[in-house]
Amino acid sequence: MFLLCLGASLATKEELAANGGYVLFPSNPTFESHNVIPSGGVVTRAAVVSVVITLVGTALSLLCTVALAYSPVLPKLP
C-alpha cells in the first residue's frame, strides 16, 4: 500500500488518469505533486493555523501552570 501511494505521488496527472489512479512504478517520475503543497493555498494555511494554535495553547497552558503553582510555594502571609 505504501509503494502504491509513493508511486502515485511520483506519477504525472496524465499517467494517473490513464491508469485509473493506480501507478506502482511511474514511467517518468516527477516531484510535481510535492511542489504543489508548499506553494500556498489550503494546505499551507492549515499548517500555519495549526502551528499558531499550538504555540498559543502552549503559552496559555504554561501561564496557567505557573500562576497556579506559584501560590503554594509562597510563605504564609501574616
Short mmCIF file of N, CA and C in Angstrom, two decimals:
data_model
loop_
_atom_site.label_atom_id
_atom_site.label_comp_id
_atom_site.label_asym_id
_atom_site.label_seq_id
_atom_site.Cartn_x
_atom_site.Cartn_y
_atom_site.Cartn_z
N MET A 1 0.82 -1.19 0.00
CA MET A 1 0.00 0.00 0.00
C MET A 1 0.87 1.25 0.00
N PHE A 2 1.96 1.23 0.79
CA PHE A 2 2.86 2.37 0.84
C PHE A 2 3.50 2.61 -0.53
N LEU A 3 3.93 1.54 -1.19
CA LEU A 3 4.56 1.68 -2.50
C LEU A 3 3.57 2.22 -3.53
N LEU A 4 2.32 1.83 -3.41
CA LEU A 4 1.29 2.33 -4.32
C LEU A 4 1.08 3.83 -4.12
N CYS A 5 1.07 4.26 -2.88
CA CYS A 5 0.91 5.69 -2.57
C CYS A 5 2.14 6.47 -3.04
N LEU A 6 3.31 5.91 -2.82
CA LEU A 6 4.54 6.56 -3.26
C LEU A 6 4.59 6.64 -4.79
N GLY A 7 4.24 5.57 -5.45
CA GLY A 7 4.22 5.57 -6.91
C GLY A 7 3.24 6.57 -7.48
N ALA A 8 2.07 6.66 -6.86
CA ALA A 8 1.06 7.62 -7.33
C ALA A 8 1.51 9.05 -7.09
N SER A 9 2.24 9.31 -6.02
CA SER A 9 2.69 10.67 -5.76
C SER A 9 3.81 11.09 -6.70
N LEU A 10 4.52 10.14 -7.28
CA LEU A 10 5.61 10.46 -8.21
C LEU A 10 5.16 10.44 -9.67
N ALA A 11 3.94 10.02 -9.93
CA ALA A 11 3.43 9.95 -11.31
C ALA A 11 2.84 11.29 -11.72
N THR A 12 2.73 11.49 -13.02
CA THR A 12 2.09 12.70 -13.53
C THR A 12 0.58 12.53 -13.51
N LYS A 13 -0.14 13.65 -13.63
CA LYS A 13 -1.61 13.59 -13.65
C LYS A 13 -2.11 12.76 -14.82
N GLU A 14 -1.46 12.92 -15.95
CA GLU A 14 -1.87 12.18 -17.15
C GLU A 14 -1.70 10.68 -16.97
N GLU A 15 -0.58 10.29 -16.37
CA GLU A 15 -0.32 8.87 -16.16
C GLU A 15 -1.31 8.28 -15.15
N LEU A 16 -1.65 9.04 -14.14
CA LEU A 16 -2.64 8.58 -13.17
C LEU A 16 -4.01 8.42 -13.82
N ALA A 17 -4.38 9.38 -14.66
CA ALA A 17 -5.68 9.31 -15.34
C ALA A 17 -5.73 8.13 -16.30
N ALA A 18 -4.62 7.86 -16.98
CA ALA A 18 -4.59 6.76 -17.95
C ALA A 18 -4.66 5.39 -17.27
N ASN A 19 -4.18 5.30 -16.04
CA ASN A 19 -4.14 4.02 -15.33
C ASN A 19 -5.20 3.90 -14.24
N GLY A 20 -6.16 4.76 -14.24
CA GLY A 20 -7.23 4.68 -13.26
C GLY A 20 -6.83 5.08 -11.85
N GLY A 21 -5.76 5.85 -11.71
CA GLY A 21 -5.33 6.32 -10.40
C GLY A 21 -4.36 5.41 -9.69
N TYR A 22 -4.04 4.26 -10.29
CA TYR A 22 -3.12 3.31 -9.66
C TYR A 22 -1.85 3.21 -10.48
N VAL A 23 -0.73 3.66 -9.91
CA VAL A 23 0.56 3.56 -10.58
C VAL A 23 1.57 3.10 -9.53
N LEU A 24 2.14 1.93 -9.74
CA LEU A 24 3.14 1.42 -8.80
C LEU A 24 4.52 1.94 -9.16
N PHE A 25 4.88 1.84 -10.43
CA PHE A 25 6.17 2.33 -10.91
C PHE A 25 5.92 3.32 -12.05
N PRO A 26 5.99 4.62 -11.76
CA PRO A 26 5.73 5.61 -12.81
C PRO A 26 6.82 5.55 -13.89
N SER A 27 6.41 5.74 -15.15
CA SER A 27 7.37 5.68 -16.24
C SER A 27 8.28 6.91 -16.26
N ASN A 28 7.77 8.04 -15.83
CA ASN A 28 8.55 9.27 -15.78
C ASN A 28 8.33 9.94 -14.43
N PRO A 29 9.05 9.51 -13.37
CA PRO A 29 8.81 10.07 -12.04
C PRO A 29 9.07 11.58 -12.00
N THR A 30 8.19 12.27 -11.31
CA THR A 30 8.33 13.72 -11.15
C THR A 30 7.88 14.12 -9.75
N PHE A 31 8.42 15.22 -9.25
CA PHE A 31 8.04 15.72 -7.93
C PHE A 31 7.05 16.87 -8.04
N GLU A 32 6.32 16.93 -9.13
CA GLU A 32 5.35 18.00 -9.37
C GLU A 32 4.30 18.06 -8.27
N SER A 33 3.79 16.93 -7.85
CA SER A 33 2.75 16.93 -6.81
C SER A 33 3.31 17.35 -5.46
N HIS A 34 4.59 17.13 -5.23
CA HIS A 34 5.20 17.53 -3.97
C HIS A 34 5.47 19.03 -3.93
N ASN A 35 5.59 19.66 -5.08
CA ASN A 35 5.82 21.10 -5.13
C ASN A 35 4.53 21.90 -4.96
N VAL A 36 3.39 21.28 -5.16
CA VAL A 36 2.11 21.96 -5.03
C VAL A 36 1.80 22.27 -3.57
N ILE A 37 2.20 21.40 -2.67
CA ILE A 37 1.84 21.55 -1.25
C ILE A 37 2.39 22.84 -0.64
N PRO A 38 3.70 23.13 -0.74
CA PRO A 38 4.19 24.36 -0.10
C PRO A 38 3.99 25.63 -0.92
N SER A 39 3.36 25.54 -2.08
CA SER A 39 3.22 26.71 -2.94
C SER A 39 2.14 27.67 -2.47
N GLY A 40 1.50 27.39 -1.39
CA GLY A 40 0.45 28.26 -0.88
C GLY A 40 -0.91 27.68 -1.17
N GLY A 41 -1.87 28.02 -0.37
CA GLY A 41 -3.22 27.52 -0.56
C GLY A 41 -3.74 26.90 0.72
N VAL A 42 -4.60 25.94 0.55
CA VAL A 42 -5.31 25.36 1.68
C VAL A 42 -4.36 24.63 2.63
N VAL A 43 -3.44 23.84 2.10
CA VAL A 43 -2.54 23.05 2.95
C VAL A 43 -1.60 23.96 3.73
N THR A 44 -1.07 24.97 3.06
CA THR A 44 -0.17 25.90 3.75
C THR A 44 -0.90 26.66 4.84
N ARG A 45 -2.11 27.12 4.53
CA ARG A 45 -2.90 27.84 5.53
C ARG A 45 -3.23 26.94 6.72
N ALA A 46 -3.56 25.69 6.46
CA ALA A 46 -3.87 24.76 7.54
C ALA A 46 -2.65 24.51 8.42
N ALA A 47 -1.48 24.41 7.81
CA ALA A 47 -0.25 24.20 8.59
C ALA A 47 0.05 25.42 9.46
N VAL A 48 -0.12 26.61 8.91
CA VAL A 48 0.14 27.83 9.68
C VAL A 48 -0.84 27.95 10.84
N VAL A 49 -2.11 27.68 10.58
CA VAL A 49 -3.12 27.75 11.64
C VAL A 49 -2.80 26.73 12.73
N SER A 50 -2.39 25.53 12.36
CA SER A 50 -2.05 24.51 13.35
C SER A 50 -0.87 24.94 14.22
N VAL A 51 0.15 25.53 13.61
CA VAL A 51 1.31 25.98 14.37
C VAL A 51 0.93 27.11 15.31
N VAL A 52 0.14 28.06 14.84
CA VAL A 52 -0.27 29.19 15.69
C VAL A 52 -1.11 28.71 16.87
N ILE A 53 -2.06 27.82 16.61
CA ILE A 53 -2.90 27.30 17.69
C ILE A 53 -2.06 26.55 18.71
N THR A 54 -1.08 25.77 18.23
CA THR A 54 -0.21 25.03 19.14
C THR A 54 0.62 25.97 20.00
N LEU A 55 1.19 27.02 19.39
CA LEU A 55 2.01 27.95 20.15
C LEU A 55 1.19 28.74 21.17
N VAL A 56 0.03 29.23 20.77
CA VAL A 56 -0.83 29.99 21.69
C VAL A 56 -1.33 29.08 22.82
N GLY A 57 -1.74 27.88 22.49
CA GLY A 57 -2.21 26.95 23.51
C GLY A 57 -1.13 26.56 24.50
N THR A 58 0.08 26.35 24.00
CA THR A 58 1.20 26.02 24.88
C THR A 58 1.54 27.18 25.80
N ALA A 59 1.55 28.40 25.25
CA ALA A 59 1.84 29.58 26.07
C ALA A 59 0.78 29.78 27.15
N LEU A 60 -0.50 29.63 26.80
CA LEU A 60 -1.56 29.78 27.80
C LEU A 60 -1.50 28.69 28.86
N SER A 61 -1.22 27.48 28.46
CA SER A 61 -1.10 26.39 29.43
C SER A 61 0.07 26.62 30.38
N LEU A 62 1.17 27.09 29.84
CA LEU A 62 2.34 27.38 30.67
C LEU A 62 2.04 28.51 31.63
N LEU A 63 1.36 29.55 31.16
CA LEU A 63 1.00 30.67 32.02
C LEU A 63 0.08 30.23 33.16
N CYS A 64 -0.91 29.42 32.86
CA CYS A 64 -1.83 28.91 33.89
C CYS A 64 -1.10 28.02 34.89
N THR A 65 -0.22 27.18 34.40
CA THR A 65 0.52 26.28 35.29
C THR A 65 1.41 27.07 36.23
N VAL A 66 2.11 28.06 35.72
CA VAL A 66 2.99 28.88 36.56
C VAL A 66 2.17 29.67 37.57
N ALA A 67 1.05 30.24 37.15
CA ALA A 67 0.23 31.03 38.06
C ALA A 67 -0.35 30.17 39.18
N LEU A 68 -0.79 28.98 38.84
CA LEU A 68 -1.37 28.11 39.87
C LEU A 68 -0.31 27.45 40.75
N ALA A 69 0.90 27.29 40.25
CA ALA A 69 1.97 26.66 41.04
C ALA A 69 2.70 27.69 41.90
N TYR A 70 2.52 28.96 41.63
CA TYR A 70 3.25 29.98 42.36
C TYR A 70 2.74 30.17 43.77
N SER A 71 1.44 30.18 43.96
CA SER A 71 0.89 30.46 45.30
C SER A 71 1.23 29.40 46.33
N PRO A 72 1.29 28.12 46.04
CA PRO A 72 1.65 27.17 47.08
C PRO A 72 3.09 27.30 47.59
N VAL A 73 3.96 27.88 46.81
CA VAL A 73 5.35 27.98 47.25
C VAL A 73 5.63 29.28 48.00
N LEU A 74 4.66 30.19 48.05
CA LEU A 74 4.85 31.43 48.81
C LEU A 74 4.80 31.14 50.30
N PRO A 75 5.62 31.85 51.04
CA PRO A 75 5.50 31.68 52.51
C PRO A 75 4.17 32.23 52.99
N LYS A 76 3.68 31.70 54.03
CA LYS A 76 2.40 32.16 54.58
C LYS A 76 2.50 33.62 54.99
N LEU A 77 1.53 34.39 54.52
CA LEU A 77 1.49 35.79 54.87
C LEU A 77 0.79 35.96 56.21
N PRO A 78 1.21 36.95 56.99
CA PRO A 78 0.59 37.13 58.33
C PRO A 78 -0.85 37.55 58.27
#
